[in-house]
Coordinates of C-alpha atoms and ligand atoms in Angstrom, one line a residue:
X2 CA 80.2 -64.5 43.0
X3 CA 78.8 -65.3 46.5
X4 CA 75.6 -67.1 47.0
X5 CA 73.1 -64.8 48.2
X6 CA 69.7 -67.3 49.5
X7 CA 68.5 -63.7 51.3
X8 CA 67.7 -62.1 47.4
X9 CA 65.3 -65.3 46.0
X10 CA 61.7 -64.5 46.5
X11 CA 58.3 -65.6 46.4
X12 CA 55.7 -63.8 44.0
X13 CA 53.2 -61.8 45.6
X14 CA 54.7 -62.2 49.5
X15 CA 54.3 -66.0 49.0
X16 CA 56.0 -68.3 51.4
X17 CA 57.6 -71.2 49.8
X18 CA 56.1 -72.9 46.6
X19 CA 55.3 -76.4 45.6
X20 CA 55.3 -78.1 42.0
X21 CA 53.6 -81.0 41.4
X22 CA 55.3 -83.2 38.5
X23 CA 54.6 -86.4 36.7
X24 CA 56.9 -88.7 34.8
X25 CA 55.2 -89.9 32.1
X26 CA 57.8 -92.9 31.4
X27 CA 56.0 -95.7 30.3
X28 CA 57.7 -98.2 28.4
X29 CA 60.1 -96.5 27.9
X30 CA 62.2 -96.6 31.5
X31 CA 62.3 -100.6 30.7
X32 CA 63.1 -100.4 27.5
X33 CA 65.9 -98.4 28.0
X34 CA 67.7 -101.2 29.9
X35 CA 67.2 -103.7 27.4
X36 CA 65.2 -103.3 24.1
X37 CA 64.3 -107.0 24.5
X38 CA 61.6 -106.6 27.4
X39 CA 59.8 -105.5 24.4
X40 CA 58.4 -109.1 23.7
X41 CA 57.2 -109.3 27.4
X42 CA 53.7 -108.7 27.9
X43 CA 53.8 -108.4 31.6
X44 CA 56.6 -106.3 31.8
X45 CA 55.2 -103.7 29.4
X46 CA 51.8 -104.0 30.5
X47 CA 52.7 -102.8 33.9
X48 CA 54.8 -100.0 32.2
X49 CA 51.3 -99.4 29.8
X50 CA 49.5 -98.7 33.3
X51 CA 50.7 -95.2 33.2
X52 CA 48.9 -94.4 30.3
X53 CA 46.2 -96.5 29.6
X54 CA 44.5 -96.2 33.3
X55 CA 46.8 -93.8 35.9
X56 CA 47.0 -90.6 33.4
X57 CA 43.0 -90.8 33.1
X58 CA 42.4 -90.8 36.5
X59 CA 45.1 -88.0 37.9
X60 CA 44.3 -85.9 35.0
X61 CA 40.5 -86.2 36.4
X62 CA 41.9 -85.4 40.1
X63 CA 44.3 -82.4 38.9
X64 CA 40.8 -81.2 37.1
X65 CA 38.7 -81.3 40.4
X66 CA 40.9 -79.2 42.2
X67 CA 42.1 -76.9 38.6
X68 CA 45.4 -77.4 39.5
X69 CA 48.0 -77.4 36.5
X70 CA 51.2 -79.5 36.5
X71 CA 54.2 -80.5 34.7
X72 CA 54.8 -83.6 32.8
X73 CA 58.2 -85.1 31.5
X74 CA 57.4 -87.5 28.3
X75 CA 60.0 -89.0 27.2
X76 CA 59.7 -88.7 22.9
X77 CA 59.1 -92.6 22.9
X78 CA 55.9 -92.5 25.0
X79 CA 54.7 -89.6 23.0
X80 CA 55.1 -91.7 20.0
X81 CA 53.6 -94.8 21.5
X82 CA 50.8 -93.0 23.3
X83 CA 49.9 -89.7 20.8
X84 CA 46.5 -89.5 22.6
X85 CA 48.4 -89.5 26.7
X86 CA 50.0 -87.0 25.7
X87 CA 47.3 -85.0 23.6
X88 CA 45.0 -85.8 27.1
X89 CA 47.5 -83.7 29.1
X90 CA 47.8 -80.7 26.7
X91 CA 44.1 -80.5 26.2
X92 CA 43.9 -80.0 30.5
X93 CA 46.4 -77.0 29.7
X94 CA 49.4 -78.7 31.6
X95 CA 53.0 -78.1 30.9
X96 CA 54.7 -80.9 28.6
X97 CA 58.7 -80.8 29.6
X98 CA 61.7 -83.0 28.4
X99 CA 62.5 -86.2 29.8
X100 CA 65.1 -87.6 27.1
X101 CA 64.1 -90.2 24.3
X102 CA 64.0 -93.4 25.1
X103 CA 64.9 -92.8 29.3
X104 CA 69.0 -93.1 28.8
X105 CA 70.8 -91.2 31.3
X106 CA 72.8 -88.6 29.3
X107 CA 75.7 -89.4 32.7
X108 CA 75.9 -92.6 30.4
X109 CA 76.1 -91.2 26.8
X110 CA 79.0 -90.2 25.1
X111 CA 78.3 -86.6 23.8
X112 CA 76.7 -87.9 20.3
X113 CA 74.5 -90.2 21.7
X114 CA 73.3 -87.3 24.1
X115 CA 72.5 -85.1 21.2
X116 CA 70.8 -88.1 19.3
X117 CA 68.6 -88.6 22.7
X118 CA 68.1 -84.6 23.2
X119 CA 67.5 -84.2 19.1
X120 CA 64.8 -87.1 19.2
X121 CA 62.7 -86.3 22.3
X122 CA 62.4 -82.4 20.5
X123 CA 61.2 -84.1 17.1
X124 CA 58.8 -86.0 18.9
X125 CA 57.3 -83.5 21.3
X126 CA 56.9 -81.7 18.1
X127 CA 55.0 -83.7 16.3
X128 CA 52.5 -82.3 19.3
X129 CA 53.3 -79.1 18.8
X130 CA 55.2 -78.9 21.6
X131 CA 58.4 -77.1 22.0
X132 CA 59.7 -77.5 25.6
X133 CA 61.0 -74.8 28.1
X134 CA 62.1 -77.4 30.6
X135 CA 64.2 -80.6 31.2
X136 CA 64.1 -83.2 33.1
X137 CA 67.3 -86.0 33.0
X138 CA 66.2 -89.6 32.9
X139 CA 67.6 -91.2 36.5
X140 CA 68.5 -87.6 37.6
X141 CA 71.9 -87.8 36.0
X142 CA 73.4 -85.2 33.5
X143 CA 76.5 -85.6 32.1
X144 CA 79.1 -82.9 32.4
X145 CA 77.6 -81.1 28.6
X146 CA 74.1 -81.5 29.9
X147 CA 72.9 -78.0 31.2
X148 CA 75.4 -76.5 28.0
X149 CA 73.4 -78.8 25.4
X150 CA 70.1 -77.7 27.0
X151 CA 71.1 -74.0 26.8
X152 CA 72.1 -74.5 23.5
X153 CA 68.4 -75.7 22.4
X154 CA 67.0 -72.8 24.4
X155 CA 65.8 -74.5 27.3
X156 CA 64.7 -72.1 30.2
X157 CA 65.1 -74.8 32.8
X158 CA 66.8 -78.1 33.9
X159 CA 65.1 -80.1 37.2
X160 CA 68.0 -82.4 37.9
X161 CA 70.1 -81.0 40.3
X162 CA 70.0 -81.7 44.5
X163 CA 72.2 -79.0 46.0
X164 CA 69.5 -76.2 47.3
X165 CA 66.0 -75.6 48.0
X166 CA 65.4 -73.1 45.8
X167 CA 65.6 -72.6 42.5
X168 CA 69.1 -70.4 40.8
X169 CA 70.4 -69.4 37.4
X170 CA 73.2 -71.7 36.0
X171 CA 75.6 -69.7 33.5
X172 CA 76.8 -72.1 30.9
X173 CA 78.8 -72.1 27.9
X174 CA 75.6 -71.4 25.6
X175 CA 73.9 -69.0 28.2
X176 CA 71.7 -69.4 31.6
X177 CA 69.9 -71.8 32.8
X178 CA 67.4 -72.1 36.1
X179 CA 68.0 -74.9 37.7
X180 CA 65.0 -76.0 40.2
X181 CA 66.9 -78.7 42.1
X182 CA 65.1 -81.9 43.0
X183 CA 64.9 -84.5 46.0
X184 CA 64.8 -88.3 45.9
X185 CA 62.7 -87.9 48.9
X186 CA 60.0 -86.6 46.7
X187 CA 59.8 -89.6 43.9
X188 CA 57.2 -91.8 44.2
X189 CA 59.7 -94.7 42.6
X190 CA 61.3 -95.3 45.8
X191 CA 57.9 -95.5 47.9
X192 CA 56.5 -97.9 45.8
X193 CA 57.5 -99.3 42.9
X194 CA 58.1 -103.0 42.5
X195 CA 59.4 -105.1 39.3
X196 CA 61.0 -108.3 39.5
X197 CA 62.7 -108.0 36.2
X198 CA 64.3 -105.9 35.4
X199 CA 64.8 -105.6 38.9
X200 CA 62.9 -102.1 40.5
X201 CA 62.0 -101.1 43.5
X202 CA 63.6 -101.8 47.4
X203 CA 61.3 -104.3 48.0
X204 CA 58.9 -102.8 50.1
X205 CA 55.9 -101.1 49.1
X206 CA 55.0 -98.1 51.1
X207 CA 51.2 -97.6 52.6
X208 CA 49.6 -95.0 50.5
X209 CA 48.4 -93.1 53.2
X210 CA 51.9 -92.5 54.9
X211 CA 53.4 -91.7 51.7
X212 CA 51.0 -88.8 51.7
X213 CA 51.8 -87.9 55.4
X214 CA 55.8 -88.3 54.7
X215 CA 55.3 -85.8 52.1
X216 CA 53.0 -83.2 53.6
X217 CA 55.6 -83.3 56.9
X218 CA 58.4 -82.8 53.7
X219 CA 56.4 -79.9 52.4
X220 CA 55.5 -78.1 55.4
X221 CA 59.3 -78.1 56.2
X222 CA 59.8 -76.6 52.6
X223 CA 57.4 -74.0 53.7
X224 CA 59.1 -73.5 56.9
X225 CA 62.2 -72.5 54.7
X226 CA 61.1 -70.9 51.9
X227 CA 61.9 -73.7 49.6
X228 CA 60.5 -75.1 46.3
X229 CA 59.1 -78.7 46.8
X230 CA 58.5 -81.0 43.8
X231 CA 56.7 -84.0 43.6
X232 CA 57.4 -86.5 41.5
X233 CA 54.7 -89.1 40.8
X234 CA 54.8 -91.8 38.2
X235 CA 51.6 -92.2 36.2
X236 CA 52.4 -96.4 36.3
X237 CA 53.5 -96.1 39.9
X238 CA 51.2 -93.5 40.8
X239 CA 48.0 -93.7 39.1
X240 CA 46.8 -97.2 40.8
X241 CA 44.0 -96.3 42.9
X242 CA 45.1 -96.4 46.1
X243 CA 48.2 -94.2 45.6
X244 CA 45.7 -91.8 43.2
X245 CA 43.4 -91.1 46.3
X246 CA 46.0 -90.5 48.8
X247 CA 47.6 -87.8 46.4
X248 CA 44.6 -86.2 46.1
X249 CA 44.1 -85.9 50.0
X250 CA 47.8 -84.9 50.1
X251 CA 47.0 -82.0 47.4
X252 CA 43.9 -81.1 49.5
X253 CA 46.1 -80.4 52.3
X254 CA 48.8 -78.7 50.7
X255 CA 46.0 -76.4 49.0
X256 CA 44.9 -75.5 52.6
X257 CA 48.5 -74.3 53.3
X258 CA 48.7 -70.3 53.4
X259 CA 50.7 -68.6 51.5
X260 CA 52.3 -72.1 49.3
X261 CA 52.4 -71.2 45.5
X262 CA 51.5 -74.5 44.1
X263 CA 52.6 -73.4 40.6
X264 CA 53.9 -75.2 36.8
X265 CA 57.7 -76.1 37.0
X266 CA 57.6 -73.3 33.8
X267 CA 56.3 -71.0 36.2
X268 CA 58.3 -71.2 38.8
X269 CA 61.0 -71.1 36.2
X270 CA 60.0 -67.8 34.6
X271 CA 59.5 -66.6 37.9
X272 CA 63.2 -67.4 38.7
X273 CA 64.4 -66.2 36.0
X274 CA 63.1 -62.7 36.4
X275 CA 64.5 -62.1 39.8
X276 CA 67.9 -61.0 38.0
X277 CA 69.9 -63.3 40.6
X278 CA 73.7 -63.4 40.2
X279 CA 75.0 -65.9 37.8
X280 CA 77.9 -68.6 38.3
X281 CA 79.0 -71.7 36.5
X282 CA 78.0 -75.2 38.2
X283 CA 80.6 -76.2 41.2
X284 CA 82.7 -79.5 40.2
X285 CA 85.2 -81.0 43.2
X286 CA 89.0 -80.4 41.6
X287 CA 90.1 -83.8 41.7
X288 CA 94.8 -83.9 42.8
X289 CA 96.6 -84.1 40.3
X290 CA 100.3 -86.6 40.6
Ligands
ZN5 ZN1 61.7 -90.9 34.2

């Protein structure tokens, strides 16, 4: 089946749309790399940012301007921080899948994968929470990952980078929308900065440009009838300075006509009922001897 861009469309004549997303990490994304950070108060206090202090204050700016968003928690910030993640359910946002403990399933082998999949579902559900969407860890599935997500009747997976809009997946346990995703978009390489482990390029971005870079990013996606999606990191994120220049960023995106700033699960649904035609994801053969 051929790719056919022409049939995707916009609900109610809409442009291009626009998904705001958070990353609710925390700990975890350090942890991940070596349980042993752990014992180091600085390290996981910066992590404990997210939170303790960002959340609060980007839950009150998504409230001033009734905007609802998406939020991947991994399961071991939702069992480290039950009231982060009752705080963004009680403001009616979507709460997605972003692994366990932050492992790149790319890096699993396939029981580990399930073990990380298996345990993020048993702790979103402890919050009543059964997830529609997906999110990998470091943007890297492993070749089972969009089968495994089917499997556990996922609607959608956000880790892909080949398109601008979003398009059904068939896998071995059914379809899946993908609503593909762009490093340009993450606030992790504007800003963030760890010595160790190591994170970050080393420079940290002016708020306010980061806010322009995107909005010129954005407007392009509008220009093209893409889906944008922002990716902001509570921890990164929610410092003040970054907090007030994503607001000013969301005022101006508001003030663009005919941009559906929707849910990721909206968008998702959406997608899914324009009945697009179906193919398996596209893998390079690799010669053979
Ligand atoms: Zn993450």
């Amino acid at each position: 089946m051929t790719d056919s861009p022409s049939q995707f469309r916009w609900p109610q004549g809409r442009q291009s749309a626009l998904s705001i997303t958070f990353d609710l990490d925390a700990e975890s994304v350090v942890l991940a790399v070596d349980a042993g950070y752990a014992s180091r108060p600085s390290v996981m206090t910066h992590q404990r940012y997210g939170p303790l202090t960002g959340l609060p204050r980007l839950l009150d700016l998504l409230a001033e301007r009734d905007l609802r968003c998406t939020f991947f928690v991994p399961g071991f910030t939702a069992d480290q921080h039950p009231r982060a993640v009752e705080a963004v359910l009680l403001a009616g946002h979507e709460v997605a899948h972003h692994g366990y403990m932050h492992r790149p399933p790319a890096h699993l082998s396939e029981s580990e994968e399930r073990a990380e999949m298996e345990m993020g579902l048993e702790a979103l559900d402890r919050h009543g929470v059964r997830p529609v969407g997906y999110r990998s860890p470091w943007w890297d599935i492993s070749i089972r990952t969009l089968d495994l997500l089917a499997e556990y009747g996922f609607l959608y997976d956000a880790s892909l980078f080949d398109r601008d809009q979003p398009y059904p997946v068939g896998t071995a346990g059914g379809t899946i929308m993908e609503i593909p995703q762009s490093w340009v978009f993450d606030d992790w390489e504007r800003y963030a900065f760890l010595p160790d482990p190591p994170a970050g390029q080393g420079v940290i971005e002016r708020p306010s440009q980061v806010a322009e870079a995107w909005l010129e990013e954005i407007t392009a996606y509008h220009q093209t009838g893409g889906c944008a999606v922002i990716v902001n990191h509570p921890f990164i994120s929610g410092r003040p300075g970054r907090a007030v220049a994503l607001g000013t960023l969301l005022d101006r995106a508001m003030d663009i006509d005919g941009l559906w700033i929707a849910a990721m699960d909206e968008i998702a649904a959406h997608t899914a009922r324009l009945d697009l035609p179906v193919a398996p994801l596209q893998l390079p053969g690799l010669p053979s001897d």
